XYZ file of C-alpha atoms in Angstrom:
773
model
C -17.543 -21.056 -2.626
C -16.133 -17.650 -3.611
C -19.084 -15.996 -1.852
C -18.170 -17.800 1.372
C -14.594 -16.540 1.104
C -15.837 -12.970 0.620
C -18.250 -13.228 3.575
C -15.407 -14.461 5.786
C -13.235 -11.574 4.588
C -15.980 -9.077 5.475
C -16.256 -10.612 8.947
C -12.567 -10.926 9.821
C -10.511 -8.958 7.285
C -8.769 -12.227 6.307
C -8.440 -13.759 2.845
C -6.565 -17.067 2.614
C -5.074 -18.643 -0.479
C -5.941 -22.130 0.869
C -8.969 -22.308 3.167
C -8.191 -25.941 3.991
C -4.546 -26.488 4.885
C -2.502 -29.486 3.687
C -2.031 -32.371 6.133
C 1.768 -32.709 6.067
C 4.977 -31.309 4.568
C 4.662 -33.490 1.495
C 1.215 -32.101 0.695
C 2.427 -28.563 1.410
C 5.215 -29.020 -1.118
C 2.688 -30.248 -3.705
C 0.609 -27.102 -3.222
C 3.487 -25.062 -4.724
C 1.723 -21.821 -3.769
C 2.548 -20.970 -0.135
C -0.059 -21.120 2.610
C -0.797 -17.429 3.019
C -3.380 -14.816 3.866
C -4.074 -11.144 3.252
C -4.972 -9.370 6.491
C -6.746 -6.018 6.949
C -6.695 -5.340 10.712
C -8.934 -2.259 10.572
C -11.257 -3.320 7.773
C -14.636 -1.673 8.293
C -17.188 -4.045 9.842
C -20.971 -3.710 9.928
C -21.226 -4.544 13.641
C -17.798 -4.185 15.273
C -17.353 -5.706 18.724
C -15.806 -3.141 21.096
C -14.761 -4.058 24.660
C -13.637 -1.355 27.107
C -11.185 -3.355 29.196
C -7.877 -5.151 29.080
C -7.908 -8.425 27.108
C -7.756 -11.719 28.976
C -4.457 -13.329 27.950
C -2.975 -16.792 28.334
C -0.390 -16.894 31.111
C 1.882 -19.120 29.020
C 1.848 -17.869 25.407
C 0.073 -14.476 25.873
C -2.549 -15.230 23.204
C -5.971 -13.648 23.797
C -9.160 -15.409 24.911
C -11.214 -16.353 21.835
C -14.140 -18.572 20.700
C -11.858 -21.559 20.082
C -10.714 -21.749 23.702
C -12.248 -24.540 25.811
C -14.180 -23.340 28.873
C -14.497 -25.278 32.114
C -17.370 -23.538 33.912
C -17.043 -25.725 37.021
C -13.560 -24.444 37.769
C -13.967 -21.075 36.035
C -11.000 -21.823 33.836
C -10.206 -21.950 30.123
C -7.718 -23.836 27.967
C -5.746 -21.780 25.470
C -6.537 -22.590 21.832
C -2.897 -21.989 20.839
C -0.832 -23.774 23.521
C -3.557 -25.664 25.498
C -2.368 -24.100 28.790
C -5.088 -23.981 31.454
C -5.867 -20.471 32.774
C -8.159 -19.124 35.462
C -10.834 -16.589 34.552
C -10.619 -13.300 36.480
C -12.625 -13.361 39.705
C -14.222 -10.000 38.921
C -16.211 -11.476 36.019
C -19.891 -12.044 36.821
C -20.744 -13.614 33.455
C -19.058 -15.461 30.637
C -16.699 -13.266 28.603
C -18.122 -12.135 25.261
C -14.897 -13.351 23.618
C -16.125 -16.959 23.972
C -19.142 -16.273 21.773
C -18.717 -18.025 18.374
C -19.315 -14.718 16.574
C -16.469 -12.943 18.388
C -13.803 -13.731 15.808
C -12.884 -10.052 15.448
C -12.748 -7.967 18.631
C -11.311 -4.553 19.485
C -10.268 -3.704 23.048
C -10.223 -0.093 24.222
C -7.579 0.121 26.937
C -8.651 2.513 29.739
C -6.130 5.209 30.756
C -3.884 4.352 33.698
C -4.819 5.991 36.986
C -1.987 7.142 39.259
C -2.533 9.102 42.513
C -6.239 9.412 41.684
C -5.401 11.129 38.389
C -5.813 9.701 34.911
C -2.713 9.655 32.744
C -2.624 12.122 29.874
C -3.935 10.895 26.527
C -1.319 10.525 23.863
C -1.559 13.366 21.325
C -1.376 12.986 17.551
C 1.587 15.024 16.300
C 1.776 16.398 12.752
C 5.117 17.738 11.536
C 4.986 19.833 8.366
C 8.280 19.688 6.432
C 7.831 22.183 3.598
C 10.025 22.663 0.512
C 10.660 26.360 -0.249
C 12.965 25.724 -3.239
C 10.022 25.708 -5.666
C 8.486 28.196 -8.085
C 6.323 31.016 -6.714
C 3.040 29.746 -8.213
C 3.729 26.296 -6.781
C 4.457 27.784 -3.355
C 1.261 29.868 -3.490
C -0.837 26.755 -4.200
C 0.962 24.725 -1.525
C 0.546 27.544 1.008
C -3.232 27.600 0.445
C -3.471 23.827 0.917
C -1.422 23.975 4.126
C -3.599 26.730 5.583
C -6.773 24.797 4.715
C -5.358 21.612 6.225
C -5.302 23.118 9.725
C -9.108 22.950 9.834
C -8.995 19.195 9.193
C -6.633 18.350 12.061
C -8.175 16.819 15.221
C -8.643 19.290 18.108
C -6.277 17.318 20.372
C -3.501 17.202 17.782
C -0.160 19.002 17.919
C 1.905 20.680 15.198
C 5.548 21.327 14.366
C 6.755 23.300 11.320
C 10.040 22.927 9.425
C 10.912 24.519 6.082
C 13.899 23.855 3.889
C 15.726 25.044 0.799
C 19.468 25.512 0.916
C 19.145 25.470 4.704
C 16.644 24.048 7.186
C 14.471 26.233 9.440
C 12.709 25.067 12.615
C 9.977 27.470 13.744
C 8.984 28.372 17.282
C 5.191 28.129 17.472
C 4.823 29.236 21.093
C 5.322 32.913 20.213
C 2.350 35.129 19.339
C 4.024 38.530 19.097
C 6.741 37.680 16.548
C 8.148 34.909 14.364
C 11.317 33.103 15.315
C 13.161 30.138 13.820
C 16.415 28.235 14.180
C 18.475 27.527 11.055
C 20.546 24.418 10.277
C 23.156 24.124 7.539
C 21.622 21.969 4.776
C 25.025 20.528 3.823
C 25.541 18.830 7.210
C 24.185 15.703 8.842
C 23.372 16.566 12.456
C 23.383 14.179 15.391
C 20.663 14.106 18.014
C 22.967 15.742 20.575
C 23.885 18.567 18.210
C 20.229 19.309 17.476
C 19.290 19.094 21.142
C 22.057 21.514 22.124
C 21.306 24.000 19.327
C 17.569 24.146 20.111
C 17.981 23.933 23.867
C 15.668 20.954 24.242
C 15.911 17.566 25.921
C 13.584 14.750 26.858
C 13.100 16.178 30.375
C 11.178 19.104 28.879
C 8.420 16.655 28.053
C 7.860 15.564 31.662
C 4.530 16.834 32.881
C 4.015 19.164 29.930
C 3.335 17.882 26.447
C 3.911 21.245 24.759
C 7.097 23.227 24.153
C 8.394 26.032 21.957
C 8.502 23.968 18.771
C 5.485 21.673 19.135
C 2.165 23.244 20.091
C -1.453 22.182 20.339
C -3.355 22.961 17.142
C -6.069 25.029 18.795
C -3.442 27.178 20.552
C -1.051 27.887 17.677
C -3.548 27.996 14.787
C -3.328 31.801 14.415
C 0.475 31.834 14.654
C 0.835 28.957 12.216
C -1.514 30.563 9.691
C 0.546 33.765 9.799
C 3.741 31.819 9.228
C 2.241 29.933 6.284
C 1.045 33.204 4.741
C 4.510 34.730 5.082
C 6.415 31.832 3.521
C 8.566 32.933 0.592
C 10.572 31.143 -2.058
C 14.102 30.235 -0.984
C 16.070 33.450 -1.601
C 19.504 31.993 -2.349
C 20.699 32.756 -5.866
C 20.431 29.997 -8.447
C 23.163 29.864 -11.073
C 22.075 29.720 -14.724
C 21.417 26.154 -15.930
C 21.446 24.876 -12.382
C 18.806 23.282 -10.164
C 17.659 24.736 -6.862
C 19.765 23.862 -3.856
C 17.500 21.588 -1.822
C 18.507 19.921 1.484
C 15.750 17.297 1.786
C 17.876 14.785 3.696
C 18.934 17.296 6.333
C 15.313 18.429 6.843
C 14.076 14.851 7.384
C 16.970 14.162 9.773
C 16.254 17.294 11.848
C 12.488 16.597 11.990
C 12.933 13.028 13.155
C 15.547 13.832 15.787
C 13.421 16.573 17.370
C 10.492 14.146 17.650
C 12.700 11.357 18.993
C 13.975 13.693 21.720
C 10.618 15.102 22.769
C 8.087 12.374 21.893
C 9.678 8.912 21.700
C 7.182 6.035 21.348
C 4.320 8.483 20.700
C 2.531 8.279 17.349
C 3.365 11.160 15.022
C 3.444 11.910 11.302
C 6.260 13.675 9.448
C 4.597 15.089 6.331
C 7.145 16.005 3.651
C 5.967 18.360 0.887
C 8.575 18.309 -1.858
C 8.829 19.847 -5.327
C 12.193 18.648 -6.623
C 15.239 16.425 -6.053
C 17.664 16.652 -3.144
C 20.737 18.391 -4.621
C 22.906 19.124 -1.551
C 23.802 17.534 1.746
C 22.949 14.056 2.998
C 20.592 12.115 0.748
C 21.712 13.968 -2.405
C 20.562 12.227 -5.582
C 21.900 14.603 -8.253
C 24.164 17.637 -8.556
C 22.735 21.093 -9.139
C 24.057 21.422 -12.707
C 21.630 20.413 -15.446
C 24.612 18.807 -17.190
C 24.035 15.921 -14.810
C 20.649 14.310 -15.574
C 18.547 12.501 -12.998
C 19.276 8.774 -12.821
C 17.252 6.316 -14.885
C 16.757 2.575 -14.477
C 19.542 2.042 -17.001
C 21.915 4.266 -14.995
C 21.148 2.316 -11.827
C 22.205 -0.867 -13.621
C 25.233 0.340 -15.604
C 26.674 3.636 -14.294
C 29.042 2.986 -11.348
C 29.054 6.641 -10.228
C 25.250 6.778 -10.157
C 25.043 3.406 -8.416
C 27.451 4.551 -5.694
C 25.493 7.760 -5.065
C 22.203 5.828 -5.028
C 23.533 3.351 -2.461
C 24.890 6.137 -0.227
C 21.612 8.076 -0.306
C 19.554 4.933 0.176
C 21.667 3.900 3.181
C 21.219 7.354 4.720
C 17.432 7.087 4.445
C 17.447 3.418 5.532
C 19.247 4.401 8.756
C 16.644 7.096 9.453
C 13.791 4.714 8.570
C 15.106 2.207 11.105
C 15.084 4.788 13.899
C 11.739 6.288 12.846
C 10.133 2.845 12.877
C 11.373 1.965 16.362
C 10.029 5.258 17.724
C 6.587 4.640 16.242
C 6.731 7.675 13.954
C 5.528 7.755 10.345
C 6.847 9.574 7.261
C 4.487 10.675 4.461
C 5.639 12.139 1.143
C 3.538 14.535 -0.922
C 5.099 15.252 -4.317
C 4.307 18.196 -6.592
C 6.783 17.902 -9.455
C 6.921 16.790 -13.086
C 10.430 15.468 -12.587
C 11.787 12.871 -10.156
C 12.412 13.893 -6.554
C 14.349 10.842 -5.337
C 11.394 8.726 -4.193
C 13.278 5.572 -5.156
C 15.945 6.390 -2.545
C 13.452 7.670 0.055
C 10.713 5.051 -0.346
C 12.046 3.083 2.639
C 11.011 5.996 4.878
C 7.344 5.437 4.043
C 7.321 1.674 3.473
C 8.928 0.863 6.826
C 6.738 3.259 8.782
C 3.338 2.726 7.140
C 3.346 6.139 5.461
C 1.601 7.266 2.281
C 2.915 8.656 -1.004
C 0.916 11.096 -3.136
C 2.545 11.697 -6.511
C 1.335 14.638 -8.608
C 2.790 16.878 -11.301
C 2.111 20.060 -9.368
C 0.829 21.386 -6.053
C -1.805 23.192 -8.122
C -3.274 19.889 -9.360
C -6.481 18.291 -8.103
C -4.591 15.049 -7.459
C -2.520 16.692 -4.716
C -5.215 18.975 -3.278
C -7.978 16.386 -3.026
C -5.686 13.546 -1.932
C -4.202 15.710 0.838
C -7.635 16.699 2.156
C -8.836 13.076 1.973
C -5.726 12.005 3.870
C -6.558 14.392 6.737
C -10.348 14.002 6.666
C -12.034 12.889 9.884
C -14.845 10.431 10.529
C -18.298 11.160 11.965
C -16.775 11.419 15.456
C -14.247 14.078 14.417
C -11.326 11.607 14.580
C -8.596 10.972 12.032
C -9.106 7.825 9.983
C -5.851 6.148 10.904
C -3.994 4.808 13.929
C -0.344 5.365 14.800
C 2.545 3.518 16.407
C 0.993 0.121 15.657
C 2.440 -3.346 16.171
C 1.245 -6.702 14.818
C 1.914 -10.008 16.586
C 0.877 -13.351 15.092
C 0.369 -16.483 17.224
C -0.203 -19.871 15.600
C -1.059 -23.491 16.266
C 0.141 -26.180 13.778
C 1.732 -23.547 11.539
C 4.415 -20.910 11.962
C 5.070 -17.588 10.276
C 7.306 -18.000 7.242
C 7.335 -14.390 6.085
C 5.658 -10.999 5.971
C 5.270 -8.595 3.041
C 3.784 -5.153 3.506
C 4.490 -1.772 5.006
C 6.265 -2.522 8.229
C 9.498 -3.621 9.890
C 10.474 -6.764 11.799
C 10.871 -6.664 15.572
C 13.087 -9.085 17.460
C 13.319 -9.589 21.209
C 16.984 -9.276 22.106
C 17.115 -11.714 25.021
C 20.917 -11.921 24.879
C 21.178 -8.493 26.486
C 21.099 -9.237 30.221
C 20.808 -5.571 31.117
C 17.652 -5.090 29.051
C 15.973 -8.390 28.254
C 12.883 -6.796 26.816
C 14.713 -4.507 24.417
C 13.164 -4.508 20.963
C 15.667 -4.485 18.149
C 15.129 -3.595 14.494
C 16.668 -6.023 12.000
C 17.585 -5.644 8.340
C 18.500 -9.299 7.829
C 18.472 -10.561 4.231
C 15.817 -13.071 3.315
C 17.104 -16.528 4.221
C 16.661 -19.454 1.878
C 13.182 -20.934 1.947
C 11.597 -17.979 3.712
C 9.548 -15.177 2.183
C 9.807 -11.407 2.550
C 10.597 -10.188 6.064
C 11.154 -13.272 8.201
C 12.658 -14.691 11.357
C 10.018 -13.213 13.665
C 6.276 -13.114 14.304
C 6.198 -9.491 15.544
C 6.154 -6.535 13.154
C 6.165 -2.776 13.626
C 3.542 -1.314 11.273
C 3.716 2.398 12.091
C 0.606 4.094 10.730
C -2.408 1.909 9.991
C -5.717 2.686 8.250
C -8.815 0.913 6.934
C -6.997 0.147 3.673
C -3.774 -1.168 5.231
C -3.298 -4.782 4.132
C -0.490 -7.202 4.936
C 0.460 -10.459 3.272
C 1.520 -13.150 5.748
C 2.989 -16.505 4.713
C 2.959 -19.702 6.788
C 4.525 -23.128 6.810
C 3.276 -26.277 8.551
C 4.834 -27.459 11.783
C 6.744 -30.741 11.593
C 4.142 -32.482 13.746
C 0.574 -31.403 13.089
C -1.759 -32.048 16.046
C -5.519 -32.292 15.556
C -7.649 -31.397 12.559
C -7.433 -27.614 12.601
C -5.004 -24.738 12.790
C -5.580 -21.639 14.916
C -4.012 -18.312 13.912
C -4.449 -15.196 16.032
C -3.539 -11.666 14.881
C -3.011 -9.085 17.660
C -2.703 -5.484 16.475
C -1.932 -2.805 19.037
C -2.102 0.844 18.000
C -2.585 4.407 19.225
C -6.157 5.398 18.365
C -6.944 8.995 17.295
C -8.794 9.453 20.621
C -5.422 9.144 22.393
C -6.148 5.749 23.928
C -4.418 2.478 23.181
C -6.529 -0.018 21.204
C -5.827 -3.714 20.715
C -7.506 -5.373 17.733
C -7.674 -9.181 17.931
C -8.692 -11.444 15.049
C -8.750 -15.204 15.619
C -9.063 -17.605 12.722
C -9.540 -21.364 12.487
C -8.667 -23.235 9.285
C -9.352 -26.946 8.918
C -6.566 -29.353 7.931
C -6.966 -31.856 5.106
C -8.307 -35.100 6.558
C -6.776 -37.300 3.868
C -3.122 -38.270 3.690
C -3.436 -39.102 -0.007
C -6.076 -36.983 -1.751
C -5.660 -33.211 -2.252
C -9.267 -32.680 -3.389
C -10.324 -30.899 -0.202
C -7.356 -28.522 -0.438
C -7.970 -27.492 -4.054
C -11.762 -27.317 -3.616
C -11.212 -24.597 -0.998
C -8.620 -22.683 -2.999
C -9.177 -18.926 -3.404
C -7.520 -17.910 -6.675
C -7.998 -14.185 -6.036
C -6.248 -14.240 -2.664
C -3.557 -16.547 -4.033
C -2.919 -14.247 -7.011
C -2.288 -11.234 -4.796
C -0.061 -13.227 -2.419
C 1.985 -14.554 -5.363
C 2.169 -11.054 -6.872
C 3.443 -9.479 -3.667
C 6.103 -12.149 -3.359
C 7.082 -11.621 -7.009
C 7.381 -7.839 -6.555
C 9.419 -8.373 -3.389
C 11.792 -10.542 -5.418
C 12.177 -7.733 -7.971
C 13.212 -5.368 -5.171
C 15.688 -7.771 -3.579
C 16.876 -9.854 -6.546
C 16.065 -8.948 -10.155
C 13.335 -8.656 -12.744
C 14.488 -11.884 -14.423
C 14.346 -13.850 -11.164
C 10.833 -12.585 -10.512
C 9.618 -13.677 -13.958
C 11.193 -17.119 -13.457
C 9.404 -17.370 -10.111
C 6.004 -16.511 -11.666
C 6.487 -18.966 -14.528
C 7.609 -21.791 -12.264
C 4.881 -21.384 -9.659
C 2.175 -21.283 -12.347
C 3.426 -24.326 -14.269
C 4.102 -26.398 -11.147
C 0.706 -25.587 -9.628
C -1.233 -26.285 -12.832
C 0.635 -29.539 -13.420
C -0.429 -30.779 -9.964
C -4.104 -29.826 -10.065
C -5.030 -29.973 -13.778
C -5.988 -33.170 -15.572
C -4.169 -33.953 -18.816
C -2.473 -36.603 -20.919
C 1.312 -36.513 -21.142
C 2.540 -34.572 -24.214
C -1.009 -33.672 -25.283
C -1.638 -29.942 -24.684
C -5.190 -30.170 -26.053
C -6.197 -32.585 -23.296
C -5.779 -30.161 -20.384
C -8.806 -29.673 -18.131
C -8.510 -26.787 -15.663
C -10.666 -26.861 -12.488
C -13.156 -23.998 -12.350
C -11.750 -22.462 -9.191
C -8.251 -21.989 -10.694
C -9.204 -21.041 -14.264
C -8.501 -17.310 -13.779
C -5.066 -17.764 -12.217
C -3.125 -18.002 -15.536
C -4.562 -14.786 -16.951
C -3.989 -12.933 -13.660
C -0.327 -13.965 -13.735
C -0.079 -13.106 -17.436
C -1.122 -9.520 -16.699
C 1.158 -9.464 -13.643
C 4.150 -10.284 -15.867
C 3.307 -7.248 -18.043
C 2.516 -4.876 -15.164
C 4.446 -1.816 -13.988
C 5.408 -3.737 -10.852
C 7.577 -6.188 -12.795
C 8.411 -4.312 -16.009
C 10.340 -1.038 -15.825
C 10.176 -0.066 -19.525
C 9.115 3.560 -20.073
C 9.031 4.277 -16.316
C 11.379 6.274 -14.129
C 12.741 4.817 -10.856
C 10.404 7.127 -8.920
C 7.316 6.010 -10.862
C 8.192 2.362 -10.331
C 8.682 2.949 -6.589
C 5.319 4.717 -6.366
C 3.462 1.873 -8.114
C 5.071 -0.768 -5.917
C 4.468 1.228 -2.738
C 0.736 1.479 -3.450
C 0.566 -2.196 -4.402
C 1.989 -3.314 -1.052
C -0.549 -1.142 0.778
C -3.864 -2.115 -0.831
C -6.426 -4.847 -0.208
C -7.199 -7.806 -2.466
C -9.800 -6.067 -4.642
C -7.657 -3.011 -5.376
C -4.556 -5.163 -5.857
C -6.344 -7.265 -8.477
C -7.404 -4.042 -10.223
C -3.738 -3.019 -10.371
C -2.732 -6.424 -11.757
C -5.579 -6.829 -14.251
C -7.409 -3.516 -14.790
C -11.170 -3.572 -15.297
C -12.640 -2.604 -18.671
C -16.303 -1.632 -19.111
C -18.092 -1.109 -22.421
C -20.778 1.527 -23.064
C -22.913 1.314 -26.201
C -26.080 3.103 -27.248
C -29.247 1.100 -26.461
C -27.236 -1.301 -24.296
C -26.541 -1.580 -20.596
C -22.905 -1.050 -19.539
C -21.115 -4.381 -19.343
C -17.623 -5.601 -18.444
C -15.597 -6.739 -21.460
C -12.323 -8.548 -21.956
C -9.138 -6.582 -21.390
C -8.305 -7.288 -25.010
C -7.605 -5.397 -28.222
C -10.722 -6.969 -29.756
C -12.840 -4.974 -27.290
C -12.050 -1.722 -29.122
C -14.883 -0.896 -31.529
C -15.841 2.380 -33.195
C -19.330 2.523 -31.677
C -18.170 1.983 -28.084
C -16.970 4.008 -25.167
C -14.533 2.041 -23.022
C -13.969 2.800 -19.342
C -10.614 1.599 -17.971
C -9.736 1.501 -14.277
C -6.089 0.678 -13.514
C -6.337 2.060 -9.937
C -3.705 4.690 -10.836
C -5.592 5.928 -13.914
C -9.247 6.374 -14.777
C -9.496 6.441 -18.575
C -12.481 7.063 -20.867
C -11.802 5.985 -24.459
C -14.177 7.000 -27.259
C -14.349 4.797 -30.346
C -13.834 6.470 -33.729
C -17.559 6.881 -34.526
C -18.406 8.198 -31.038
C -15.428 10.561 -31.168
C -16.505 11.887 -34.567
C -20.047 12.552 -33.324
C -18.624 14.300 -30.268
C -16.376 16.526 -32.411
C -19.439 17.508 -34.448
C -21.114 18.471 -31.135
C -24.254 16.387 -31.558
C -24.497 16.342 -27.751
C -25.307 20.077 -27.774
C -28.368 19.655 -30.013
C -31.771 19.237 -28.281
C -32.819 16.300 -30.464
C -29.678 14.375 -29.359
C -30.180 14.724 -25.614
C -29.869 10.949 -25.299
C -26.348 11.141 -26.773
C -25.345 13.740 -24.189
C -26.605 11.443 -21.417
C -24.716 8.549 -22.998
C -21.454 10.519 -22.888
C -22.029 11.297 -19.208
C -22.457 7.653 -18.110
C -18.746 6.764 -17.804
C -18.062 10.090 -16.096
C -20.621 9.235 -13.412
C -18.881 5.887 -12.941
C -15.563 7.711 -12.552
C -17.065 10.042 -9.932
C -18.283 7.070 -7.877
C -14.808 5.537 -7.889
C -13.105 8.777 -6.861
C -15.111 8.919 -3.628
C -13.101 6.100 -1.976
C -9.878 6.002 -4.007
C -6.651 7.189 -2.360
C -4.453 8.603 -3.746
C -6.667 10.278 -6.321
C -6.100 8.581 -9.716
C -5.166 10.502 -12.839
C -8.205 11.131 -15.064
C -7.743 10.729 -18.836
C -10.321 11.517 -21.517
C -9.146 10.332 -24.924
C -10.314 8.846 -28.215
C -9.268 6.475 -30.965
C -6.000 7.791 -32.385
C -5.410 10.163 -29.463
C -1.942 10.409 -27.932
C -3.144 9.334 -24.480
C -4.843 6.253 -25.890
C -1.464 4.592 -25.240
C -2.468 4.199 -21.569
C -5.265 1.887 -22.710
C -3.292 0.097 -25.433
C -0.463 -0.796 -23.048
C -2.878 -2.697 -20.788
C -4.761 -4.654 -23.461
C -4.022 -8.225 -24.383
C -2.586 -7.792 -27.933
C -4.752 -10.365 -29.706
C -4.610 -8.120 -32.793
C -1.022 -6.861 -32.892
C 1.177 -5.916 -35.806
C 3.157 -9.118 -35.297
C 0.113 -11.216 -36.254
C -0.959 -11.900 -39.820
C -1.084 -8.406 -41.306
C -3.389 -9.333 -44.174
C -5.910 -10.709 -41.722
C -5.593 -7.531 -39.709
C -6.308 -5.391 -42.751
C -9.439 -7.452 -43.370
C -10.407 -7.014 -39.727
C -9.954 -3.259 -39.957
C -12.191 -3.169 -43.061
C -14.860 -5.181 -41.274
C -14.349 -2.923 -38.287
C -15.506 0.077 -40.315
C -18.409 -1.622 -42.113
C -19.577 -3.993 -39.402
C -18.778 -2.579 -35.949
C -20.411 -5.498 -34.159
C -18.115 -8.044 -35.790
C -16.517 -9.988 -32.954
C -13.207 -10.276 -34.805
C -12.786 -6.499 -34.973
C -10.100 -4.881 -32.891
C -7.364 -2.293 -32.825
C -3.842 -3.040 -33.976
C -1.526 -2.956 -30.937
C 2.061 -1.950 -31.703
C 3.872 -4.244 -29.289
C 6.292 -7.143 -29.235
C 4.542 -8.684 -26.208
C 3.001 -12.069 -26.777
C -0.763 -12.354 -26.426
C -2.555 -14.226 -23.657
C -3.448 -16.941 -26.168
C 0.206 -17.478 -27.081
C 1.216 -17.354 -23.419
C -1.323 -20.050 -22.556
C -0.065 -22.179 -25.430
C 3.449 -22.117 -23.969
C 2.083 -22.812 -20.465
C 0.043 -25.794 -21.673
C 3.045 -27.238 -23.491
C 5.175 -26.870 -20.360
C 2.503 -28.483 -18.169
C 2.080 -31.624 -20.252
C 5.852 -32.125 -20.372
C 6.098 -31.901 -16.574
C 6.573 -35.241 -14.882
């Protein structure tokens, strides 16, 4: 059954938690886990169906023609699969539309350019705005400068560029000048309005009529020489820094200026604002800390207890939220590239990227491989020389027998403001709080996604209609976006899910349950609750949904925990949720607010496979004279004669057992007679190299050994079956056996943690299940 789910995901980009829907509201309530799906609109397909024309839409509900529509060839008409309205086929068609073919579940339309006065309309350009931090150390600036110069070669030929730098003040460069450099300077302490910026720069929206270029935004192939010269001449911010003080950095002002220029010149045209930052905002709007080192950067504890820090956090967050709202409506995207050991204020700024579909690359330095390789991968083009992402995208969901209950992912809700008689089609952004019973962003079926790529995944939650008609539900996903070629593309995925035929039995529903898809949907809802409620509420939610679900679908005798029988297709759910409870998405111990925001941002972006890797990392064992094999993410998997390979998505870790580490220190791998040992040591490194090809952002690579300081990254992820809180005498015996008999299954490392083990967790879960009535 799992293979069928994966094949359907490859075909459509959809992964449902329940592949057969409940019959009525009572059955839906019994399911406990919401009806939901993970959707990848641009998931790579083996044989994509491309149609160069406008889609054929229903006159009534605007859903697109699909294989589930009913055709009447005698009258050349079709009945809509969503609303059953009868529509006429266009007279220009000489044959049946390809959309009616049963295999056309996933179709992409390429909208031809509009022709006016015998001239084709101009293609929409891709605009890249570089916002560069100059308040960084000279070696950092040198490395960043080299990366920026190299990046020009990776930009599409039809792209356009704008350059802004900032330190104490903000500088906007004129790129239309070849004979000299010129820039306009803004005071970093002020928050400028659109009118003030327009007046100071001498620009307005009329400048864009008939000519897509201007003094500040130029085509890449025209301004490449000028831009390279400017990059080469960039110098560290020259304002004096007082002793024991941070650099004065006006990040908020720079973002505000960049967005407003784009909103004046290129509203509703896809563009990326790429922020390169090496420290916290210390002055002006969006400030997160004062310049004096007497005032430390806020921690999670400060954000819970310190009223002064909380007030500053809320003010900065509101400033960025207001910008994010406007950026989203205009179809622009903000990306943040970090090169700093310390925090830069990502927790306050994360809304800029999450609401616009942007990316975050977090590295310790602009000299690091994580930044350099991730940045190049971000800009890399496909075999046709096009960027690997779309811009200014919108997702609309149309349903039969169900309705959208919520949306979780990188995007913003759109509402049609029909109350405004002067502009009935005005689209309004909403920041409404989650209403009771709904999930994530709700109250609409239209969402602004901003930037969208092959990895972009969205979690959508549904609820049954009051009156279910027929034996199936139809759900259509319509994604419109600006393709890198400048044309508008519309990607349409239509899905049919059967409805449980029985009013009494739930066997069909649970037999078609996908525990992997359900785990990720539950996890995203749990993380969303952390962001909007609290850590404690999220843990209660996870516990309750697990116990309620297991009590419905497991067989057991009341008050007899040993009698529980778990169906095969839900047996992994408890351990997935156990690791979720311990993950960096829920727990904030030993993490800064910026780190936590980064982890959660990536989690909301990734597909099911990568999300499961984040929740429950994969662990592979390498032993001499044995094939590599996956092993339990457990402390008992650590043995002295093993190399363990851990993939957490954010980290790639190679852990050498004590015997292997000792041999490596004695450099046996350099001796000719131990060539096989050298090859053995290289095996996990080859595995790491294969993973790095597709992974974005680039994960941190760690090479460690038993007793090494960085072994903590492995220990923190393992199920502590052998922890110091267990029977210590037994552990001492295990450690003795561990040295004399490495293959002893009871061997394992002692984990210094107060966390309960998976075994103890399951004991509590079983006891709660059998007491549930």
